[in-house]
PDB file of C-alpha atoms in Angstrom:
ATOM      1  CA  MET A   9       0.000   0.000   0.000  1.00  0.00           C
ATOM      2  CA  LYS A  10       1.240   3.493  -0.852  1.00  0.00           C
ATOM      3  CA  TYR A  11       1.446   6.023   1.997  1.00  0.00           C
ATOM      4  CA  PRO A  12       0.244   8.486   2.984  1.00  0.00           C
ATOM      5  CA  LEU A  13      -3.328   7.637   2.074  1.00  0.00           C
ATOM      6  CA  SER A  14      -4.572  10.577   0.036  1.00  0.00           C
ATOM      7  CA  PRO A  15      -8.024  12.103   0.687  1.00  0.00           C
ATOM      8  CA  ASP A  16      -8.991  11.140  -2.861  1.00  0.00           C
ATOM      9  CA  VAL A  17      -8.342   7.483  -1.977  1.00  0.00           C
ATOM     10  CA  LYS A  18      -9.854   7.306   1.498  1.00  0.00           C
ATOM     11  CA  PRO A  19     -12.250   9.925   2.944  1.00  0.00           C
ATOM     12  CA  GLU A  20     -10.675  12.512   5.252  1.00  0.00           C
ATOM     13  CA  PHE A  21     -12.850  11.494   8.171  1.00  0.00           C
ATOM     14  CA  CYS A  22     -11.624   7.875   8.070  1.00  0.00           C
ATOM     15  CA  THR A  23      -8.644   8.497  10.316  1.00  0.00           C
ATOM     16  CA  THR A  24      -6.149   6.026  11.723  1.00  0.00           C
ATOM     17  CA  GLY A  25      -5.039   8.474  14.414  1.00  0.00           C
ATOM     18  CA  THR A  26      -1.692   9.180  12.734  1.00  0.00           C
ATOM     19  CA  TYR A  27      -0.484  12.151  10.722  1.00  0.00           C
ATOM     20  CA  MET A  28      -1.923  11.804   7.216  1.00  0.00           C
ATOM     21  CA  ARG A  29      -2.677   8.150   8.141  1.00  0.00           C
ATOM     22  CA  LEU A  30       0.981   7.186   8.047  1.00  0.00           C
ATOM     23  CA  PRO A  31       1.944   3.727   9.301  1.00  0.00           C
ATOM     24  CA  SER A  32       3.726   3.371  12.635  1.00  0.00           C
ATOM     25  CA  ALA A  33       6.597   1.397  11.088  1.00  0.00           C
ATOM     26  CA  ARG A  34       8.041   0.460   7.705  1.00  0.00           C
ATOM     27  CA  ASP A  35      11.390  -0.399   6.196  1.00  0.00           C
ATOM     28  CA  ASN A  36      13.979   2.279   5.520  1.00  0.00           C
ATOM     29  CA  ALA A  37      12.103   5.094   7.242  1.00  0.00           C
ATOM     30  CA  LYS A  38      13.987   8.384   6.995  1.00  0.00           C
ATOM     31  CA  LEU A  39      11.380  10.682   8.548  1.00  0.00           C
ATOM     32  CA  ALA A  40       9.165  10.280  11.616  1.00  0.00           C
ATOM     33  CA  ILE A  41       6.329  12.156  13.256  1.00  0.00           C
ATOM     34  CA  VAL A  42       6.280  11.905  17.052  1.00  0.00           C
ATOM     35  CA  GLY A  43       3.768  13.433  19.452  1.00  0.00           C
ATOM     36  CA  MET A  44       4.832  15.106  22.702  1.00  0.00           C
ATOM     37  CA  PRO A  45       1.593  15.899  24.562  1.00  0.00           C
ATOM     38  CA  PHE A  46       3.215  17.718  27.478  1.00  0.00           C
ATOM     39  CA  ASP A  47       2.043  21.122  28.748  1.00  0.00           C
ATOM     40  CA  THR A  48       2.805  21.070  32.464  1.00  0.00           C
ATOM     41  CA  ALA A  49       5.479  23.765  31.980  1.00  0.00           C
ATOM     42  CA  ALA A  50       3.024  26.332  30.575  1.00  0.00           C
ATOM     43  CA  SER A  51       2.648  29.553  32.567  1.00  0.00           C
ATOM     44  CA  PHE A  52      -0.786  30.786  31.432  1.00  0.00           C
ATOM     45  CA  ARG A  53      -3.163  28.836  29.227  1.00  0.00           C
ATOM     46  CA  VAL A  54      -2.816  25.064  29.171  1.00  0.00           C
ATOM     47  CA  GLY A  55      -4.112  22.537  26.655  1.00  0.00           C
ATOM     48  CA  ALA A  56      -1.171  21.934  24.316  1.00  0.00           C
ATOM     49  CA  ARG A  57      -1.207  18.304  25.455  1.00  0.00           C
ATOM     50  CA  PHE A  58      -4.151  17.872  23.090  1.00  0.00           C
ATOM     51  CA  ALA A  59      -2.342  19.391  20.107  1.00  0.00           C
ATOM     52  CA  PRO A  60      -0.675  16.287  18.625  1.00  0.00           C
ATOM     53  CA  GLN A  61      -3.977  14.564  17.922  1.00  0.00           C
ATOM     54  CA  SER A  62      -5.601  17.794  16.758  1.00  0.00           C
ATOM     55  CA  ILE A  63      -2.752  18.413  14.324  1.00  0.00           C
ATOM     56  CA  ARG A  64      -3.032  14.844  13.073  1.00  0.00           C
ATOM     57  CA  GLN A  65      -6.781  15.237  12.604  1.00  0.00           C
ATOM     58  CA  SER A  66      -6.276  18.456  10.634  1.00  0.00           C
ATOM     59  CA  SER A  67      -3.704  16.731   8.432  1.00  0.00           C
ATOM     60  CA  MET A  68      -6.456  14.549   6.960  1.00  0.00           C
ATOM     61  CA  THR A  69      -7.342  17.246   4.418  1.00  0.00           C
ATOM     62  CA  LEU A  70      -3.774  17.626   3.132  1.00  0.00           C
ATOM     63  CA  PHE A  71      -2.615  15.986  -0.082  1.00  0.00           C
ATOM     64  CA  PRO A  72       0.716  14.151  -0.414  1.00  0.00           C
ATOM     65  CA  TYR A  73       2.458  16.274  -3.083  1.00  0.00           C
ATOM     66  CA  HIS A  74       4.294  19.538  -2.350  1.00  0.00           C
ATOM     67  CA  PRO A  75       3.848  21.677  -5.490  1.00  0.00           C
ATOM     68  CA  ILE A  76       6.538  24.243  -4.625  1.00  0.00           C
ATOM     69  CA  HIS A  77       9.352  21.838  -3.811  1.00  0.00           C
ATOM     70  CA  LYS A  78       8.020  19.190  -6.206  1.00  0.00           C
ATOM     71  CA  VAL A  79       8.351  16.272  -3.792  1.00  0.00           C
ATOM     72  CA  TYR A  80       6.171  13.619  -2.206  1.00  0.00           C
ATOM     73  CA  PRO A  81       7.753  14.078   1.220  1.00  0.00           C
ATOM     74  CA  PHE A  82       6.103  11.250   3.095  1.00  0.00           C
ATOM     75  CA  ASP A  83       6.362   8.702   0.299  1.00  0.00           C
ATOM     76  CA  GLU A  84       9.938   9.498  -0.723  1.00  0.00           C
ATOM     77  CA  THR A  85      11.175   9.243   2.876  1.00  0.00           C
ATOM     78  CA  ASN A  86       9.078   6.194   3.872  1.00  0.00           C
ATOM     79  CA  ALA A  87       7.754   8.398   6.665  1.00  0.00           C
ATOM     80  CA  ILE A  88       6.172   6.978   9.801  1.00  0.00           C
ATOM     81  CA  ASP A  89       4.180   8.272  12.752  1.00  0.00           C
ATOM     82  CA  ILE A  90       5.332   6.517  15.910  1.00  0.00           C
ATOM     83  CA  GLY A  91       2.552   7.963  18.056  1.00  0.00           C
ATOM     84  CA  ASP A  92       2.975   9.907  21.285  1.00  0.00           C
ATOM     85  CA  VAL A  93       5.681   9.780  23.899  1.00  0.00           C
ATOM     86  CA  SER A  94       4.089   8.533  27.131  1.00  0.00           C
ATOM     87  CA  VAL A  95       4.884  11.669  29.101  1.00  0.00           C
ATOM     88  CA  ILE A  96       4.157  12.034  32.808  1.00  0.00           C
ATOM     89  CA  PRO A  97       1.927  15.106  33.164  1.00  0.00           C
ATOM     90  CA  HIS A  98       2.963  15.940  36.725  1.00  0.00           C
ATOM     91  CA  ASN A  99       6.725  15.372  36.319  1.00  0.00           C
ATOM     92  CA  ILE A 100       8.635  17.606  33.930  1.00  0.00           C
ATOM     93  CA  HIS A 101      12.067  15.990  34.345  1.00  0.00           C
ATOM     94  CA  ARG A 102      10.914  12.415  33.839  1.00  0.00           C
ATOM     95  CA  SER A 103       8.933  13.601  30.827  1.00  0.00           C
ATOM     96  CA  TYR A 104      12.041  15.309  29.456  1.00  0.00           C
ATOM     97  CA  LYS A 105      13.950  12.035  29.738  1.00  0.00           C
ATOM     98  CA  LEU A 106      11.233  10.096  27.926  1.00  0.00           C
ATOM     99  CA  ILE A 107      11.139  12.708  25.159  1.00  0.00           C
ATOM    100  CA  GLU A 108      14.927  12.796  24.883  1.00  0.00           C
ATOM    101  CA  ASP A 109      15.094   9.000  24.631  1.00  0.00           C
ATOM    102  CA  ALA A 110      12.460   8.896  21.878  1.00  0.00           C
ATOM    103  CA  MET A 111      14.188  11.597  19.846  1.00  0.00           C
ATOM    104  CA  PHE A 112      17.627  10.071  20.342  1.00  0.00           C
ATOM    105  CA  ASP A 113      16.383   6.683  19.180  1.00  0.00           C
ATOM    106  CA  LEU A 114      15.095   8.198  15.934  1.00  0.00           C
ATOM    107  CA  MET A 115      18.128  10.393  15.281  1.00  0.00           C
ATOM    108  CA  ASN A 116      20.488   7.524  16.043  1.00  0.00           C
ATOM    109  CA  LYS A 117      18.813   5.582  13.231  1.00  0.00           C
ATOM    110  CA  ASN A 118      19.346   8.511  10.833  1.00  0.00           C
ATOM    111  CA  ILE A 119      15.635   9.304  10.941  1.00  0.00           C
ATOM    112  CA  VAL A 120      14.744  12.985  10.902  1.00  0.00           C
ATOM    113  CA  PRO A 121      12.085  13.586  13.597  1.00  0.00           C
ATOM    114  CA  ILE A 122       9.270  16.121  13.464  1.00  0.00           C
ATOM    115  CA  ALA A 123       7.881  16.573  16.965  1.00  0.00           C
ATOM    116  CA  LEU A 124       4.330  17.710  17.676  1.00  0.00           C
ATOM    117  CA  GLY A 125       4.205  19.582  20.996  1.00  0.00           C
ATOM    118  CA  GLY A 126       3.316  20.256  23.627  1.00  0.00           C
ATOM    119  CA  ASP A 127       4.501  23.461  25.220  1.00  0.00           C
ATOM    120  CA  HIS A 128       7.859  24.950  24.281  1.00  0.00           C
ATOM    121  CA  SER A 129       9.698  23.344  27.168  1.00  0.00           C
ATOM    122  CA  ILE A 130       9.865  20.095  25.159  1.00  0.00           C
ATOM    123  CA  THR A 131      12.483  21.639  22.888  1.00  0.00           C
ATOM    124  CA  LEU A 132      15.079  21.422  25.660  1.00  0.00           C
ATOM    125  CA  ALA A 133      14.690  17.634  25.644  1.00  0.00           C
ATOM    126  CA  ASN A 134      14.802  17.587  21.840  1.00  0.00           C
ATOM    127  CA  LEU A 135      18.053  19.556  21.854  1.00  0.00           C
ATOM    128  CA  ARG A 136      19.538  17.205  24.442  1.00  0.00           C
ATOM    129  CA  ALA A 137      18.907  14.328  22.049  1.00  0.00           C
ATOM    130  CA  ALA A 138      20.320  16.208  19.063  1.00  0.00           C
ATOM    131  CA  SER A 139      23.485  17.169  20.934  1.00  0.00           C
ATOM    132  CA  LYS A 140      24.129  13.533  21.885  1.00  0.00           C
ATOM    133  CA  ILE A 141      24.345  12.717  18.182  1.00  0.00           C
ATOM    134  CA  HIS A 142      25.846  15.881  16.722  1.00  0.00           C
ATOM    135  CA  GLY A 143      27.354  17.810  19.611  1.00  0.00           C
ATOM    136  CA  PRO A 144      26.178  21.427  20.012  1.00  0.00           C
ATOM    137  CA  VAL A 145      23.857  22.384  17.156  1.00  0.00           C
ATOM    138  CA  ALA A 146      22.636  25.524  15.440  1.00  0.00           C
ATOM    139  CA  MET A 147      19.000  26.536  15.892  1.00  0.00           C
ATOM    140  CA  ILE A 148      16.444  28.467  13.876  1.00  0.00           C
ATOM    141  CA  HIS A 149      13.734  29.583  16.274  1.00  0.00           C
ATOM    142  CA  PHE A 150      10.442  31.124  15.104  1.00  0.00           C
ATOM    143  CA  ASP A 151       8.590  32.691  18.035  1.00  0.00           C
ATOM    144  CA  SER A 152       7.203  35.907  19.464  1.00  0.00           C
ATOM    145  CA  HIS A 153       9.159  35.278  22.702  1.00  0.00           C
ATOM    146  CA  THR A 154      12.850  34.575  23.237  1.00  0.00           C
ATOM    147  CA  ASP A 155      12.196  31.919  25.929  1.00  0.00           C
ATOM    148  CA  THR A 156      15.440  32.843  27.665  1.00  0.00           C
ATOM    149  CA  TRP A 157      13.876  33.943  30.957  1.00  0.00           C
ATOM    150  CA  ASP A 158      15.881  32.437  33.777  1.00  0.00           C
ATOM    151  CA  THR A 159      13.131  31.715  36.324  1.00  0.00           C
ATOM    152  CA  TYR A 160       9.396  32.100  36.863  1.00  0.00           C
ATOM    153  CA  TYR A 161       8.147  31.899  40.442  1.00  0.00           C
ATOM    154  CA  ASP A 162      11.700  30.733  41.246  1.00  0.00           C
ATOM    155  CA  GLU A 163      11.313  27.718  38.933  1.00  0.00           C
ATOM    156  CA  LYS A 164      14.032  27.180  36.331  1.00  0.00           C
ATOM    157  CA  TYR A 165      12.211  24.721  34.065  1.00  0.00           C
ATOM    158  CA  TRP A 166       9.152  26.116  32.278  1.00  0.00           C
ATOM    159  CA  HIS A 167       8.191  27.008  28.738  1.00  0.00           C
ATOM    160  CA  GLY A 168       9.850  30.427  28.977  1.00  0.00           C
ATOM    161  CA  SER A 169      13.319  29.095  29.808  1.00  0.00           C
ATOM    162  CA  PRO A 170      14.315  26.259  27.426  1.00  0.00           C
ATOM    163  CA  PHE A 171      16.961  28.267  25.592  1.00  0.00           C
ATOM    164  CA  ILE A 172      18.777  29.629  28.604  1.00  0.00           C
ATOM    165  CA  ARG A 173      18.876  26.083  29.989  1.00  0.00           C
ATOM    166  CA  ALA A 174      20.091  24.802  26.597  1.00  0.00           C
ATOM    167  CA  HIS A 175      22.890  27.374  26.693  1.00  0.00           C
ATOM    168  CA  GLU A 176      23.897  26.327  30.210  1.00  0.00           C
ATOM    169  CA  GLU A 177      24.011  22.685  29.115  1.00  0.00           C
ATOM    170  CA  GLY A 178      26.121  23.468  26.048  1.00  0.00           C
ATOM    171  CA  LEU A 179      23.526  22.150  23.609  1.00  0.00           C
ATOM    172  CA  LEU A 180      23.699  25.075  21.184  1.00  0.00           C
ATOM    173  CA  ILE A 181      26.346  26.990  19.242  1.00  0.00           C
ATOM    174  CA  PRO A 182      25.362  30.474  20.465  1.00  0.00           C
ATOM    175  CA  ASN A 183      26.355  32.555  17.439  1.00  0.00           C
ATOM    176  CA  LYS A 184      24.477  30.084  15.209  1.00  0.00           C
ATOM    177  CA  VAL A 185      21.155  30.556  17.020  1.00  0.00           C
ATOM    178  CA  PHE A 186      18.628  32.810  15.278  1.00  0.00           C
ATOM    179  CA  GLN A 187      15.481  33.865  17.147  1.00  0.00           C
ATOM    180  CA  LEU A 188      13.033  35.274  14.607  1.00  0.00           C
ATOM    181  CA  GLY A 189       9.821  37.252  15.051  1.00  0.00           C
ATOM    182  CA  ILE A 190      10.256  38.425  18.631  1.00  0.00           C
ATOM    183  CA  ARG A 191       7.633  41.018  19.491  1.00  0.00           C
ATOM    184  CA  GLY A 192       5.207  42.255  22.130  1.00  0.00           C
ATOM    185  CA  THR A 193       5.460  44.031  25.456  1.00  0.00           C
ATOM    186  CA  LEU A 194       8.253  43.188  27.894  1.00  0.00           C
ATOM    187  CA  ASN A 195       8.783  43.249  31.637  1.00  0.00           C
ATOM    188  CA  HIS A 196      11.943  45.289  30.993  1.00  0.00           C
ATOM    189  CA  PRO A 197      14.531  45.751  28.186  1.00  0.00           C
ATOM    190  CA  GLY A 198      16.612  42.956  29.672  1.00  0.00           C
ATOM    191  CA  ASP A 199      14.139  40.370  28.362  1.00  0.00           C
ATOM    192  CA  ILE A 200      15.766  40.676  24.932  1.00  0.00           C
ATOM    193  CA  ASP A 201      19.198  41.641  26.256  1.00  0.00           C
ATOM    194  CA  ALA A 202      19.346  38.242  27.963  1.00  0.00           C
ATOM    195  CA  SER A 203      19.391  36.514  24.571  1.00  0.00           C
ATOM    196  CA  HIS A 204      22.042  38.880  23.226  1.00  0.00           C
ATOM    197  CA  GLU A 205      24.188  38.176  26.282  1.00  0.00           C
ATOM    198  CA  LEU A 206      23.990  34.452  25.519  1.00  0.00           C
ATOM    199  CA  GLY A 207      25.362  35.195  22.059  1.00  0.00           C
ATOM    200  CA  TYR A 208      22.105  34.555  20.200  1.00  0.00           C
ATOM    201  CA  ASN A 209      20.990  36.496  17.132  1.00  0.00           C
ATOM    202  CA  VAL A 210      17.629  38.121  17.905  1.00  0.00           C
ATOM    203  CA  VAL A 211      15.581  39.510  15.038  1.00  0.00           C
ATOM    204  CA  THR A 212      12.383  41.222  16.158  1.00  0.00           C
ATOM    205  CA  THR A 213       9.296  41.410  13.972  1.00  0.00           C
ATOM    206  CA  PRO A 214       9.867  45.140  13.273  1.00  0.00           C
ATOM    207  CA  ASP A 215      13.461  44.317  12.299  1.00  0.00           C
ATOM    208  CA  MET A 216      12.224  41.552   9.995  1.00  0.00           C
ATOM    209  CA  TYR A 217       9.810  43.895   8.250  1.00  0.00           C
ATOM    210  CA  GLU A 218      12.506  46.535   7.851  1.00  0.00           C
ATOM    211  CA  ARG A 219      15.261  44.187   6.612  1.00  0.00           C
ATOM    212  CA  GLY A 220      13.139  41.737   4.637  1.00  0.00           C
ATOM    213  CA  PHE A 221      13.407  37.995   5.148  1.00  0.00           C
ATOM    214  CA  GLU A 222      15.743  37.453   2.191  1.00  0.00           C
ATOM    215  CA  ASP A 223      18.440  39.505   3.899  1.00  0.00           C
ATOM    216  CA  ILE A 224      17.992  37.558   7.148  1.00  0.00           C
ATOM    217  CA  LEU A 225      18.014  34.273   5.245  1.00  0.00           C
ATOM    218  CA  ASN A 226      21.320  35.138   3.581  1.00  0.00           C
ATOM    219  CA  GLU A 227      22.822  35.966   6.969  1.00  0.00           C
ATOM    220  CA  MET A 228      21.638  32.653   8.421  1.00  0.00           C
ATOM    221  CA  LYS A 229      23.100  30.732   5.463  1.00  0.00           C
ATOM    222  CA  GLU A 230      26.446  32.443   5.896  1.00  0.00           C
ATOM    223  CA  VAL A 231      26.598  31.973   9.672  1.00  0.00           C
ATOM    224  CA  ILE A 232      25.089  28.489   9.988  1.00  0.00           C
ATOM    225  CA  GLY A 233      26.480  26.961   6.805  1.00  0.00           C
ATOM    226  CA  ASP A 234      26.337  23.152   6.873  1.00  0.00           C
ATOM    227  CA  THR A 235      26.227  22.932  10.669  1.00  0.00           C
ATOM    228  CA  PRO A 236      23.527  20.546  11.951  1.00  0.00           C
ATOM    229  CA  VAL A 237      20.533  22.730  12.789  1.00  0.00           C
ATOM    230  CA  PHE A 238      17.324  22.188  14.742  1.00  0.00           C
ATOM    231  CA  LEU A 239      14.225  24.154  13.743  1.00  0.00           C
ATOM    232  CA  THR A 240      11.730  24.992  16.470  1.00  0.00           C
ATOM    233  CA  PHE A 241       8.485  26.755  15.602  1.00  0.00           C
ATOM    234  CA  ASP A 242       6.199  28.299  18.219  1.00  0.00           C
ATOM    235  CA  ILE A 243       2.805  28.848  16.600  1.00  0.00           C
ATOM    236  CA  ASP A 244       2.536  32.266  18.293  1.00  0.00           C
ATOM    237  CA  PHE A 245       5.102  33.498  15.747  1.00  0.00           C
ATOM    238  CA  VAL A 246       2.022  33.815  13.533  1.00  0.00           C
ATOM    239  CA  ASP A 247      -0.464  36.608  14.125  1.00  0.00           C
ATOM    240  CA  PRO A 248      -3.434  35.576  16.315  1.00  0.00           C
ATOM    241  CA  SER A 249      -5.805  36.397  13.454  1.00  0.00           C
ATOM    242  CA  CYS A 250      -4.376  33.327  11.691  1.00  0.00           C
ATOM    243  CA  ALA A 251      -3.476  31.224  14.747  1.00  0.00           C
ATOM    244  CA  PRO A 252      -5.774  32.053  17.687  1.00  0.00           C
ATOM    245  CA  GLY A 253      -5.346  28.668  19.367  1.00  0.00           C
ATOM    246  CA  THR A 254      -2.235  29.268  21.425  1.00  0.00           C
ATOM    247  CA  GLY A 255      -1.224  30.015  24.983  1.00  0.00           C
ATOM    248  CA  THR A 256       0.389  33.462  24.981  1.00  0.00           C
ATOM    249  CA  LEU A 257      -1.046  35.581  22.188  1.00  0.00           C
ATOM    250  CA  GLU A 258       0.953  38.474  20.703  1.00  0.00           C
ATOM    251  CA  VAL A 259      -0.616  40.726  18.067  1.00  0.00           C
ATOM    252  CA  GLY A 260       1.339  42.140  15.155  1.00  0.00           C
ATOM    253  CA  GLY A 261       2.743  38.934  13.689  1.00  0.00           C
ATOM    254  CA  TYR A 262       2.978  37.538  10.184  1.00  0.00           C
ATOM    255  CA  ASN A 263       0.027  35.946   8.412  1.00  0.00           C
ATOM    256  CA  SER A 264      -0.017  32.317   7.322  1.00  0.00           C
ATOM    257  CA  MET A 265       1.026  32.941   3.698  1.00  0.00           C
ATOM    258  CA  GLU A 266       3.994  35.082   4.751  1.00  0.00           C
ATOM    259  CA  THR A 267       4.990  32.384   7.220  1.00  0.00           C
ATOM    260  CA  LEU A 268       4.798  29.594   4.652  1.00  0.00           C
ATOM    261  CA  LYS A 269       6.933  31.618   2.243  1.00  0.00           C
ATOM    262  CA  MET A 270       9.640  31.975   4.897  1.00  0.00           C
ATOM    263  CA  ILE A 271       9.666  28.278   5.755  1.00  0.00           C
ATOM    264  CA  ARG A 272       9.747  27.272   2.093  1.00  0.00           C
ATOM    265  CA  SER A 273      12.901  29.348   1.592  1.00  0.00           C
ATOM    266  CA  LEU A 274      14.911  27.306   4.141  1.00  0.00           C
ATOM    267  CA  THR A 275      16.176  24.821   1.578  1.00  0.00           C
ATOM    268  CA  ASP A 276      19.932  25.037   2.153  1.00  0.00           C
ATOM    269  CA  PHE A 277      20.252  23.967   5.771  1.00  0.00           C
ATOM    270  CA  ASN A 278      21.343  20.699   7.357  1.00  0.00           C
ATOM    271  CA  PHE A 279      18.247  20.032   9.456  1.00  0.00           C
ATOM    272  CA  VAL A 280      18.538  17.273  12.050  1.00  0.00           C
ATOM    273  CA  GLY A 281      15.091  17.754  13.577  1.00  0.00           C
ATOM    274  CA  PHE A 282      12.014  19.927  13.875  1.00  0.00           C
ATOM    275  CA  ASP A 283       9.314  20.668  16.382  1.00  0.00           C
ATOM    276  CA  ILE A 284       6.122  22.689  16.406  1.00  0.00           C
ATOM    277  CA  VAL A 285       4.782  23.825  19.757  1.00  0.00           C
ATOM    278  CA  GLU A 286       2.169  25.786  21.703  1.00  0.00           C
ATOM    279  CA  VAL A 287      -0.930  24.821  19.698  1.00  0.00           C
ATOM    280  CA  LEU A 288      -3.960  24.851  22.028  1.00  0.00           C
ATOM    281  CA  PRO A 289      -6.933  23.327  20.164  1.00  0.00           C
ATOM    282  CA  SER A 290      -9.475  24.172  22.862  1.00  0.00           C
ATOM    283  CA  TYR A 291      -9.010  27.901  22.169  1.00  0.00           C
ATOM    284  CA  ASP A 292      -9.718  27.558  18.461  1.00  0.00           C
ATOM    285  CA  PRO A 293     -13.060  25.953  17.574  1.00  0.00           C
ATOM    286  CA  THR A 294     -12.452  26.778  13.901  1.00  0.00           C
ATOM    287  CA  GLN A 295      -9.338  24.519  13.905  1.00  0.00           C
ATOM    288  CA  ILE A 296      -7.376  26.931  11.694  1.00  0.00           C
ATOM    289  CA  THR A 297      -4.472  26.857  14.153  1.00  0.00           C
ATOM    290  CA  SER A 298      -4.210  23.081  14.000  1.00  0.00           C
ATOM    291  CA  LEU A 299      -4.545  23.181  10.209  1.00  0.00           C
ATOM    292  CA  LEU A 300      -1.710  25.709   9.976  1.00  0.00           C
ATOM    293  CA  ALA A 301       0.399  23.517  12.261  1.00  0.00           C
ATOM    294  CA  ALA A 302      -0.351  20.438  10.155  1.00  0.00           C
ATOM    295  CA  THR A 303       0.584  22.367   7.014  1.00  0.00           C
ATOM    296  CA  LEU A 304       3.860  23.495   8.599  1.00  0.00           C
ATOM    297  CA  VAL A 305       4.652  19.854   9.379  1.00  0.00           C
ATOM    298  CA  HIS A 306       4.157  19.140   5.664  1.00  0.00           C
ATOM    299  CA  GLU A 307       6.579  22.003   4.937  1.00  0.00           C
ATOM    300  CA  PHE A 308       9.158  20.648   7.396  1.00  0.00           C
ATOM    301  CA  ALA A 309       8.851  17.193   5.851  1.00  0.00           C
ATOM    302  CA  SER A 310       9.417  18.665   2.394  1.00  0.00           C
ATOM    303  CA  LEU A 311      12.558  20.496   3.548  1.00  0.00           C
ATOM    304  CA  ALA A 312      13.833  17.247   5.075  1.00  0.00           C
ATOM    305  CA  THR A 313      13.074  15.374   1.846  1.00  0.00           C
ATOM    306  CA  LEU A 314      15.070  17.834  -0.262  1.00  0.00           C
ATOM    307  CA  GLN A 315      17.958  17.484   2.152  1.00  0.00           C
ATOM    308  CA  ILE A 316      17.802  13.677   2.185  1.00  0.00           C
ATOM    309  CA  LYS A 317      17.660  13.511  -1.620  1.00  0.00           C
ATOM    310  CA  LYS A 318      20.643  15.855  -1.909  1.00  0.00           C
ATOM    311  CA  HIS A 319      22.596  13.716   0.539  1.00  0.00           C
ATOM    312  CA  ASP A 320      21.696  10.488  -1.308  1.00  0.00           C
ATOM    313  CA  GLN A 321      22.812  11.981  -4.636  1.00  0.00           C
ATOM    314  CA  LYS A 322      26.269  12.729  -3.192  1.00  0.00           C
ATOM    315  CA  ARG A 323      26.773   9.112  -2.104  1.00  0.00           C
TER     316      ARG A 323
END
């Protein structure tokens, strides 16, 4: 049987519970979807634990071919959906370990993982796995928040601190970290200064509009080069008019078409993994947030496919 099962072959509502009805295992898999339904580290709205299944449900209306990149990402990579990590909702550190183990197992088999969060704290565990394989990695981070706050109510591990913890653990190459789309009100100017002090490249939304994404993209290509890079995408990078189902809304973001154009331009990077986080289905009865997230997963898979094909051609 050819996967994924297209909506013109099997009705969209006949779901198997996996992303685009992918199988849970098959030979020579090079790409994997994995759910991380953990939101205990959220500071305001909760509900991202329900995002993986909502994203999978929304994926039912997607078709298998990517017309811009001209690939069948899930067929050409023998993609699988291994289901959800069995996180422990009341224990962040044990959940981190379970997530790290799942991601490491995939990466160690040369499978590129796409993780469905979950709040943004899961990325710390994902980076721990990546660094075990590759050493410190580069990171492209789409978000409206830097997530480099040290503590919140004297707690060091929450969804606003993964990238200061990642720096402390030596998981990232600081000058090869790009935080894109930062915007909104702050407690004080130091909220952004903290990222600069870590050596990260912070590009606010106003800066992005002024410079244009092509200029930023060229800078990232020059700085990151062929270094293994992890892409993390917080759905609140997108304006709430296009993605209302999230935990910490910030107005003044990019629309969905602008966002897709940016992601589609990231074709020259050595991606070792992806995650998409902070989708809260209960705050979006229209399901447009989950649909956007599902579409972004398709985009990530297409980027990974181009990379895998390029690597195979060199062998």
